[in-house]
PDB file of C-alpha atoms in Angstrom:
ATOM      1  CA  MET K 467      12.810  68.939  32.124  1.00  0.00           C
ATOM      2  CA  SER K 468      12.938  65.282  33.039  1.00  0.00           C
ATOM      3  CA  LEU K 469      16.061  63.236  33.616  1.00  0.00           C
ATOM      4  CA  ILE K 470      16.653  60.158  31.464  1.00  0.00           C
ATOM      5  CA  VAL K 471      19.351  57.674  32.436  1.00  0.00           C
ATOM      6  CA  ILE K 472      20.994  55.721  29.612  1.00  0.00           C
ATOM      7  CA  TRP K 473      22.711  52.437  30.436  1.00  0.00           C
ATOM      8  CA  GLY K 474      24.937  50.986  27.704  1.00  0.00           C
ATOM      9  CA  ASP K 475      26.711  47.696  27.081  1.00  0.00           C
ATOM     10  CA  GLU K 476      28.005  45.799  24.058  1.00  0.00           C
ATOM     11  CA  SER K 477      28.060  42.237  22.787  1.00  0.00           C
ATOM     12  CA  SER K 478      30.334  40.480  20.292  1.00  0.00           C
ATOM     13  CA  GLN K 479      32.706  43.403  19.854  1.00  0.00           C
ATOM     14  CA  ASN K 480      35.595  41.173  18.773  1.00  0.00           C
ATOM     15  CA  ALA K 481      35.903  38.241  16.336  1.00  0.00           C
ATOM     16  CA  HIS K 482      32.247  38.222  15.250  1.00  0.00           C
ATOM     17  CA  LYS K 483      30.519  39.421  12.112  1.00  0.00           C
ATOM     18  CA  TYR K 484      28.019  41.564  13.997  1.00  0.00           C
ATOM     19  CA  MET K 485      28.741  43.887  16.895  1.00  0.00           C
ATOM     20  CA  VAL K 486      25.731  44.898  18.958  1.00  0.00           C
ATOM     21  CA  LEU K 487      25.546  47.941  21.215  1.00  0.00           C
ATOM     22  CA  GLY K 488      22.566  47.940  23.555  1.00  0.00           C
ATOM     23  CA  THR K 489      21.153  50.785  25.652  1.00  0.00           C
ATOM     24  CA  ILE K 490      18.422  50.898  28.249  1.00  0.00           C
ATOM     25  CA  TRP K 491      16.750  54.328  28.479  1.00  0.00           C
ATOM     26  CA  GLN K 492      15.176  54.739  31.899  1.00  0.00           C
ATOM     27  CA  ARG K 493      13.153  57.543  33.422  1.00  0.00           C
ATOM     28  CA  ALA K 494      15.162  58.395  36.530  1.00  0.00           C
ATOM     29  CA  ASP K 495      12.078  58.480  38.752  1.00  0.00           C
ATOM     30  CA  THR K 496      11.316  54.801  37.994  1.00  0.00           C
ATOM     31  CA  TYR K 497      14.622  53.314  39.175  1.00  0.00           C
ATOM     32  CA  LYS K 498      13.336  52.224  42.602  1.00  0.00           C
ATOM     33  CA  ALA K 499      10.245  50.538  41.131  1.00  0.00           C
ATOM     34  CA  LEU K 500      12.387  48.413  38.807  1.00  0.00           C
ATOM     35  CA  GLU K 501      14.782  47.498  41.621  1.00  0.00           C
ATOM     36  CA  ALA K 502      11.872  46.441  43.836  1.00  0.00           C
ATOM     37  CA  ASP K 503      10.422  44.213  41.109  1.00  0.00           C
ATOM     38  CA  VAL K 504      13.781  42.561  40.439  1.00  0.00           C
ATOM     39  CA  ALA K 505      14.442  42.010  44.152  1.00  0.00           C
ATOM     40  CA  ARG K 506      11.012  40.389  44.523  1.00  0.00           C
ATOM     41  CA  MET K 507      11.646  38.124  41.536  1.00  0.00           C
ATOM     42  CA  ARG K 508      15.032  37.100  42.925  1.00  0.00           C
ATOM     43  CA  ARG K 509      13.484  36.112  46.263  1.00  0.00           C
ATOM     44  CA  GLN K 510      10.733  34.113  44.580  1.00  0.00           C
ATOM     45  CA  LEU K 511      13.186  32.170  42.393  1.00  0.00           C
ATOM     46  CA  GLY K 512      16.081  32.026  44.833  1.00  0.00           C
ATOM     47  CA  PHE K 513      18.348  33.576  42.194  1.00  0.00           C
ATOM     48  CA  ASN K 514      21.196  35.642  43.634  1.00  0.00           C
ATOM     49  CA  ARG K 515      23.549  35.948  40.674  1.00  0.00           C
ATOM     50  CA  GLU K 516      23.930  38.890  38.344  1.00  0.00           C
ATOM     51  CA  PHE K 517      22.311  38.576  34.909  1.00  0.00           C
ATOM     52  CA  HIS K 518      24.875  38.348  32.117  1.00  0.00           C
ATOM     53  CA  TRP K 519      24.212  36.723  28.751  1.00  0.00           C
ATOM     54  CA  ASN K 520      27.525  34.896  28.538  1.00  0.00           C
ATOM     55  CA  GLU K 521      27.075  33.407  32.020  1.00  0.00           C
ATOM     56  CA  MET K 522      23.635  31.895  31.434  1.00  0.00           C
ATOM     57  CA  LYS K 523      23.359  28.198  32.361  1.00  0.00           C
ATOM     58  CA  LYS K 524      20.633  25.664  31.647  1.00  0.00           C
ATOM     59  CA  TYR K 525      19.267  25.904  35.188  1.00  0.00           C
ATOM     60  CA  HIS K 526      19.120  29.736  34.910  1.00  0.00           C
ATOM     61  CA  ARG K 527      16.475  29.705  32.170  1.00  0.00           C
ATOM     62  CA  ASP K 528      13.458  30.520  34.339  1.00  0.00           C
ATOM     63  CA  ALA K 529      15.250  33.393  36.041  1.00  0.00           C
ATOM     64  CA  TYR K 530      16.334  34.929  32.726  1.00  0.00           C
ATOM     65  CA  ILE K 531      12.834  34.626  31.307  1.00  0.00           C
ATOM     66  CA  ALA K 532      11.470  36.307  34.435  1.00  0.00           C
ATOM     67  CA  PHE K 533      14.071  39.057  33.976  1.00  0.00           C
ATOM     68  CA  ILE K 534      12.908  39.537  30.376  1.00  0.00           C
ATOM     69  CA  ASN K 535       9.313  39.707  31.619  1.00  0.00           C
ATOM     70  CA  LEU K 536      10.209  42.542  33.984  1.00  0.00           C
ATOM     71  CA  PHE K 537      11.806  44.458  31.134  1.00  0.00           C
ATOM     72  CA  ILE K 538       8.661  43.950  29.032  1.00  0.00           C
ATOM     73  CA  LYS K 539       6.450  45.077  31.928  1.00  0.00           C
ATOM     74  CA  HIS K 540       8.376  48.293  32.500  1.00  0.00           C
ATOM     75  CA  MET K 541       8.712  48.929  28.763  1.00  0.00           C
ATOM     76  CA  ARG K 542       4.951  48.718  28.340  1.00  0.00           C
ATOM     77  CA  GLN K 543       4.497  51.065  31.297  1.00  0.00           C
ATOM     78  CA  GLY K 544       6.758  53.594  29.573  1.00  0.00           C
ATOM     79  CA  ASN K 545       9.471  53.366  32.224  1.00  0.00           C
ATOM     80  CA  LEU K 546      12.104  51.711  30.024  1.00  0.00           C
ATOM     81  CA  LYS K 547      13.073  51.707  26.378  1.00  0.00           C
ATOM     82  CA  PHE K 548      15.712  49.600  24.674  1.00  0.00           C
ATOM     83  CA  ARG K 549      17.659  50.862  21.684  1.00  0.00           C
ATOM     84  CA  ALA K 550      20.307  48.802  19.922  1.00  0.00           C
ATOM     85  CA  LEU K 551      22.754  49.488  17.134  1.00  0.00           C
ATOM     86  CA  ILE K 552      23.878  46.547  15.003  1.00  0.00           C
ATOM     87  CA  VAL K 553      27.070  46.899  12.963  1.00  0.00           C
ATOM     88  CA  ASP K 554      28.167  44.464  10.257  1.00  0.00           C
ATOM     89  CA  MET K 555      31.900  44.412  10.990  1.00  0.00           C
ATOM     90  CA  SER K 556      32.599  42.459   7.789  1.00  0.00           C
ATOM     91  CA  ASP K 557      31.488  45.460   5.714  1.00  0.00           C
ATOM     92  CA  LYS K 558      34.568  47.675   5.462  1.00  0.00           C
ATOM     93  CA  LYS K 559      32.411  50.702   4.620  1.00  0.00           C
ATOM     94  CA  ASN K 560      31.089  50.641   8.194  1.00  0.00           C
ATOM     95  CA  VAL K 561      34.518  51.404   9.655  1.00  0.00           C
ATOM     96  CA  LYS K 562      35.950  54.807   8.787  1.00  0.00           C
ATOM     97  CA  THR K 563      39.469  54.739   7.360  1.00  0.00           C
ATOM     98  CA  GLY K 564      42.023  55.424  10.090  1.00  0.00           C
ATOM     99  CA  ASP K 565      39.782  54.440  13.003  1.00  0.00           C
ATOM    100  CA  ASN K 566      41.068  51.731  15.311  1.00  0.00           C
ATOM    101  CA  LYS K 567      38.653  49.374  17.085  1.00  0.00           C
ATOM    102  CA  GLU K 568      38.392  51.555  20.164  1.00  0.00           C
ATOM    103  CA  THR K 569      37.694  54.762  18.236  1.00  0.00           C
ATOM    104  CA  HIS K 570      35.144  52.950  16.086  1.00  0.00           C
ATOM    105  CA  PHE K 571      33.455  51.537  19.209  1.00  0.00           C
ATOM    106  CA  TYR K 572      32.854  54.951  20.746  1.00  0.00           C
ATOM    107  CA  LYS K 573      31.782  56.483  17.443  1.00  0.00           C
ATOM    108  CA  MET K 574      29.133  53.792  17.189  1.00  0.00           C
ATOM    109  CA  PHE K 575      27.933  54.585  20.703  1.00  0.00           C
ATOM    110  CA  PHE K 576      27.782  58.247  19.664  1.00  0.00           C
ATOM    111  CA  TRP K 577      25.446  57.491  16.749  1.00  0.00           C
ATOM    112  CA  LEU K 578      23.261  55.167  18.784  1.00  0.00           C
ATOM    113  CA  ILE K 579      22.770  57.691  21.577  1.00  0.00           C
ATOM    114  CA  TYR K 580      22.656  60.888  19.513  1.00  0.00           C
ATOM    115  CA  LYS K 581      19.931  59.444  17.301  1.00  0.00           C
ATOM    116  CA  TRP K 582      17.502  59.459  20.250  1.00  0.00           C
ATOM    117  CA  LEU K 583      18.466  62.536  22.286  1.00  0.00           C
ATOM    118  CA  ALA K 584      15.882  65.295  22.727  1.00  0.00           C
ATOM    119  CA  PRO K 585      16.764  68.792  24.020  1.00  0.00           C
ATOM    120  CA  GLU K 586      13.738  68.851  26.325  1.00  0.00           C
ATOM    121  CA  HIS K 587      15.427  66.273  28.579  1.00  0.00           C
ATOM    122  CA  HIS K 588      18.640  65.958  30.535  1.00  0.00           C
ATOM    123  CA  TYR K 589      20.650  62.733  30.294  1.00  0.00           C
ATOM    124  CA  ASP K 590      23.048  60.811  32.481  1.00  0.00           C
ATOM    125  CA  ILE K 591      24.898  58.086  30.554  1.00  0.00           C
ATOM    126  CA  PHE K 592      26.507  55.077  32.221  1.00  0.00           C
ATOM    127  CA  LEU K 593      28.471  52.613  30.100  1.00  0.00           C
ATOM    128  CA  ASP K 594      29.778  49.250  31.212  1.00  0.00           C
ATOM    129  CA  ARG K 595      33.348  49.647  32.422  1.00  0.00           C
ATOM    130  CA  LYS K 596      36.105  48.747  29.963  1.00  0.00           C
ATOM    131  CA  SER K 597      39.809  49.428  29.577  1.00  0.00           C
ATOM    132  CA  ASN K 598      40.701  52.062  26.989  1.00  0.00           C
ATOM    133  CA  SER K 599      44.067  52.659  25.382  1.00  0.00           C
ATOM    134  CA  VAL K 600      43.346  56.400  25.192  1.00  0.00           C
ATOM    135  CA  PRO K 601      42.271  58.249  28.352  1.00  0.00           C
ATOM    136  CA  GLY K 602      39.263  60.562  28.256  1.00  0.00           C
ATOM    137  CA  ARG K 603      37.078  58.513  25.911  1.00  0.00           C
ATOM    138  CA  LEU K 604      33.951  59.041  28.023  1.00  0.00           C
ATOM    139  CA  GLN K 605      34.569  62.765  28.403  1.00  0.00           C
ATOM    140  CA  ASP K 606      35.031  62.997  24.631  1.00  0.00           C
ATOM    141  CA  LEU K 607      31.723  61.218  24.064  1.00  0.00           C
ATOM    142  CA  GLU K 608      29.975  63.659  26.414  1.00  0.00           C
ATOM    143  CA  TYR K 609      31.567  66.638  24.674  1.00  0.00           C
ATOM    144  CA  TYR K 610      30.696  65.562  21.138  1.00  0.00           C
ATOM    145  CA  LEU K 611      27.106  64.647  22.018  1.00  0.00           C
ATOM    146  CA  ASN K 612      26.529  68.078  23.564  1.00  0.00           C
ATOM    147  CA  ARG K 613      28.297  69.840  20.693  1.00  0.00           C
ATOM    148  CA  LYS K 614      26.188  68.041  18.096  1.00  0.00           C
ATOM    149  CA  MET K 615      22.947  68.785  19.959  1.00  0.00           C
ATOM    150  CA  ALA K 616      23.880  72.480  20.220  1.00  0.00           C
ATOM    151  CA  ALA K 617      24.732  72.625  16.507  1.00  0.00           C
ATOM    152  CA  ASP K 618      21.406  71.014  15.609  1.00  0.00           C
ATOM    153  CA  TYR K 619      19.524  73.556  17.715  1.00  0.00           C
ATOM    154  CA  ILE K 620      21.363  76.501  16.149  1.00  0.00           C
ATOM    155  CA  GLN K 621      20.531  75.133  12.698  1.00  0.00           C
ATOM    156  CA  LEU K 622      16.873  74.793  13.699  1.00  0.00           C
ATOM    157  CA  ILE K 623      16.711  78.406  14.901  1.00  0.00           C
ATOM    158  CA  ARG K 624      18.332  79.670  11.701  1.00  0.00           C
ATOM    159  CA  GLN K 625      15.671  77.941   9.638  1.00  0.00           C
ATOM    160  CA  LEU K 626      12.765  79.571  11.507  1.00  0.00           C
ATOM    161  CA  PRO K 627      10.891  82.384   9.714  1.00  0.00           C
ATOM    162  CA  SER K 628      11.790  85.887  10.842  1.00  0.00           C
ATOM    163  CA  GLY K 629      10.026  86.742  14.098  1.00  0.00           C
ATOM    164  CA  ALA K 630       8.947  83.165  14.803  1.00  0.00           C
ATOM    165  CA  LYS K 631       9.019  81.992  18.418  1.00  0.00           C
ATOM    166  CA  GLN K 632      11.741  79.547  19.411  1.00  0.00           C
ATOM    167  CA  PRO K 633      10.228  76.058  19.916  1.00  0.00           C
ATOM    168  CA  ILE K 634      11.947  75.497  23.281  1.00  0.00           C
ATOM    169  CA  ALA K 635      14.470  77.187  25.530  1.00  0.00           C
ATOM    170  CA  TYR K 636      17.660  75.279  24.829  1.00  0.00           C
ATOM    171  CA  PRO K 637      19.433  73.954  27.944  1.00  0.00           C
ATOM    172  CA  LEU K 638      23.113  74.739  28.383  1.00  0.00           C
ATOM    173  CA  ILE K 639      23.879  71.035  28.768  1.00  0.00           C
ATOM    174  CA  VAL K 640      21.778  68.142  27.421  1.00  0.00           C
ATOM    175  CA  VAL K 641      24.113  65.310  28.477  1.00  0.00           C
ATOM    176  CA  ARG K 642      25.078  65.991  32.094  1.00  0.00           C
ATOM    177  CA  ARG K 643      27.686  63.248  32.383  1.00  0.00           C
ATOM    178  CA  VAL K 644      29.085  60.095  30.770  1.00  0.00           C
ATOM    179  CA  GLU K 645      30.630  57.687  33.258  1.00  0.00           C
ATOM    180  CA  SER K 646      31.492  54.014  33.587  1.00  0.00           C
ATOM    181  CA  ARG K 647      29.817  51.539  35.922  1.00  0.00           C
ATOM    182  CA  ASP K 648      30.848  48.045  36.984  1.00  0.00           C
ATOM    183  CA  GLY K 649      27.925  46.114  35.437  1.00  0.00           C
ATOM    184  CA  SER K 650      26.216  45.239  38.727  1.00  0.00           C
ATOM    185  CA  GLN K 651      23.384  47.731  38.133  1.00  0.00           C
ATOM    186  CA  THR K 652      20.079  46.174  37.075  1.00  0.00           C
ATOM    187  CA  PRO K 653      19.579  48.302  33.918  1.00  0.00           C
ATOM    188  CA  LEU K 654      23.140  47.536  32.777  1.00  0.00           C
ATOM    189  CA  GLN K 655      22.431  43.838  33.249  1.00  0.00           C
ATOM    190  CA  MET K 656      19.291  44.257  31.120  1.00  0.00           C
ATOM    191  CA  ALA K 657      21.327  45.963  28.399  1.00  0.00           C
ATOM    192  CA  ASP K 658      23.838  43.089  28.572  1.00  0.00           C
ATOM    193  CA  VAL K 659      21.180  40.380  28.267  1.00  0.00           C
ATOM    194  CA  LEU K 660      19.204  42.066  25.488  1.00  0.00           C
ATOM    195  CA  ALA K 661      22.308  42.955  23.439  1.00  0.00           C
ATOM    196  CA  GLY K 662      23.564  39.402  23.979  1.00  0.00           C
ATOM    197  CA  ALA K 663      20.296  37.943  22.692  1.00  0.00           C
ATOM    198  CA  ILE K 664      20.486  40.063  19.544  1.00  0.00           C
ATOM    199  CA  ALA K 665      24.116  39.100  18.907  1.00  0.00           C
ATOM    200  CA  TYR K 666      23.257  35.429  19.521  1.00  0.00           C
ATOM    201  CA  VAL K 667      20.697  35.622  16.710  1.00  0.00           C
ATOM    202  CA  ARG K 668      22.676  37.866  14.352  1.00  0.00           C
ATOM    203  CA  ASN K 669      25.871  35.830  14.542  1.00  0.00           C
ATOM    204  CA  GLY K 670      24.146  32.551  13.693  1.00  0.00           C
ATOM    205  CA  HIS K 671      24.209  30.825  17.090  1.00  0.00           C
ATOM    206  CA  TYR K 672      20.424  30.671  17.330  1.00  0.00           C
ATOM    207  CA  GLU K 673      20.081  28.991  13.932  1.00  0.00           C
ATOM    208  CA  LYS K 674      22.663  26.383  14.932  1.00  0.00           C
ATOM    209  CA  ALA K 675      20.784  25.681  18.171  1.00  0.00           C
ATOM    210  CA  VAL K 676      17.531  25.179  16.243  1.00  0.00           C
ATOM    211  CA  ALA K 677      19.206  22.949  13.643  1.00  0.00           C
ATOM    212  CA  ASN K 678      20.728  20.823  16.407  1.00  0.00           C
ATOM    213  CA  ARG K 679      17.468  20.756  18.379  1.00  0.00           C
ATOM    214  CA  SER K 680      19.444  22.111  21.269  1.00  0.00           C
ATOM    215  CA  ARG K 681      17.866  22.805  24.646  1.00  0.00           C
ATOM    216  CA  ASN K 682      20.276  25.660  25.161  1.00  0.00           C
ATOM    217  CA  PRO K 683      18.548  28.135  27.531  1.00  0.00           C
ATOM    218  CA  LYS K 684      19.634  31.015  25.298  1.00  0.00           C
ATOM    219  CA  ARG K 685      17.443  29.650  22.520  1.00  0.00           C
ATOM    220  CA  ALA K 686      14.474  29.545  24.926  1.00  0.00           C
ATOM    221  CA  VAL K 687      15.134  33.111  26.074  1.00  0.00           C
ATOM    222  CA  VAL K 688      15.294  34.360  22.468  1.00  0.00           C
ATOM    223  CA  ASP K 689      12.053  32.546  21.620  1.00  0.00           C
ATOM    224  CA  HIS K 690      10.328  34.106  24.629  1.00  0.00           C
ATOM    225  CA  LEU K 691      11.651  37.609  23.920  1.00  0.00           C
ATOM    226  CA  GLU K 692      10.603  37.527  20.264  1.00  0.00           C
ATOM    227  CA  ALA K 693       7.153  36.241  21.225  1.00  0.00           C
ATOM    228  CA  GLN K 694       6.723  39.110  23.682  1.00  0.00           C
ATOM    229  CA  LEU K 695       7.945  41.711  21.191  1.00  0.00           C
ATOM    230  CA  GLY K 696       6.065  40.355  18.185  1.00  0.00           C
ATOM    231  CA  PHE K 697       9.018  40.587  15.796  1.00  0.00           C
ATOM    232  CA  SER K 698      12.359  38.935  15.052  1.00  0.00           C
ATOM    233  CA  LEU K 699      15.680  40.065  16.475  1.00  0.00           C
ATOM    234  CA  LYS K 700      16.925  39.864  12.881  1.00  0.00           C
ATOM    235  CA  ASP K 701      14.765  42.856  11.955  1.00  0.00           C
ATOM    236  CA  CYS K 702      15.997  46.379  11.264  1.00  0.00           C
ATOM    237  CA  HIS K 703      13.832  49.336  12.282  1.00  0.00           C
ATOM    238  CA  ALA K 704      13.436  52.929  11.210  1.00  0.00           C
ATOM    239  CA  ARG K 705      13.601  55.549  13.937  1.00  0.00           C
ATOM    240  CA  ASN K 706       9.808  55.895  14.108  1.00  0.00           C
ATOM    241  CA  GLU K 707       9.272  52.136  14.489  1.00  0.00           C
ATOM    242  CA  HIS K 708       9.011  50.177  17.722  1.00  0.00           C
ATOM    243  CA  GLN K 709       9.814  52.987  20.125  1.00  0.00           C
ATOM    244  CA  GLY K 710      10.085  50.624  23.098  1.00  0.00           C
ATOM    245  CA  PHE K 711      12.545  48.215  21.469  1.00  0.00           C
ATOM    246  CA  ASN K 712      14.309  49.562  18.422  1.00  0.00           C
ATOM    247  CA  LEU K 713      16.943  47.784  16.304  1.00  0.00           C
ATOM    248  CA  PHE K 714      19.033  50.280  14.342  1.00  0.00           C
ATOM    249  CA  CYS K 715      21.152  48.601  11.652  1.00  0.00           C
ATOM    250  CA  PHE K 716      24.088  50.891  10.988  1.00  0.00           C
ATOM    251  CA  LYS K 717      25.194  51.567   7.407  1.00  0.00           C
ATOM    252  CA  ARG K 718      27.445  54.239   5.928  1.00  0.00           C
TER     253      ARG K 718
END
């Protein structure tokens, strides 16, 4: 079994039409290679700040484009995948009756992550640190992900013909841990930037920048990212589409 590390961050959680949750899925044995590439890029450009979408300035454009290029490189090598969930918060059907914003937030992370889990791997999940009104949110997420994966496997076994061999030996734990991190980790910064780019497009800021002929560096970063991907950040994807960069538009 291989270990996959999932790094998750969000963009536009409050006061926007679209909330975007972004996750980087990284093979654990490739962490050092990514760090080395980013450190080399930082030295070449003299860029010593962390990468965060909301902190991007005009004179940061080249560094952010280089950061995007490193994501694309490692995605194409199979080291990284990006999966996002986009929620239209103006559609009341997308928020279950009785859920507050915090509960809804973690339920959305559940569906984003669960959708891609596979029992032949182990997972460590690190989400950007945030204050919660209810303690134990991360432990609950870990518990419900493992419970759902176990239930799915039991259902699969029950559907097998009598005497058929089990497809895999099910691990006791699929998700080993869910913990918070402070956002300084390179993959979390990638999740922040990519989720921010999607929210920038979805919430209409990109269109305004184009209409105003703005030289906003965020517009340039979006243009570069879409050119590298070959599709628009407005798109919605099925699960079997664009495995390296998938945009899941949530609907109930």
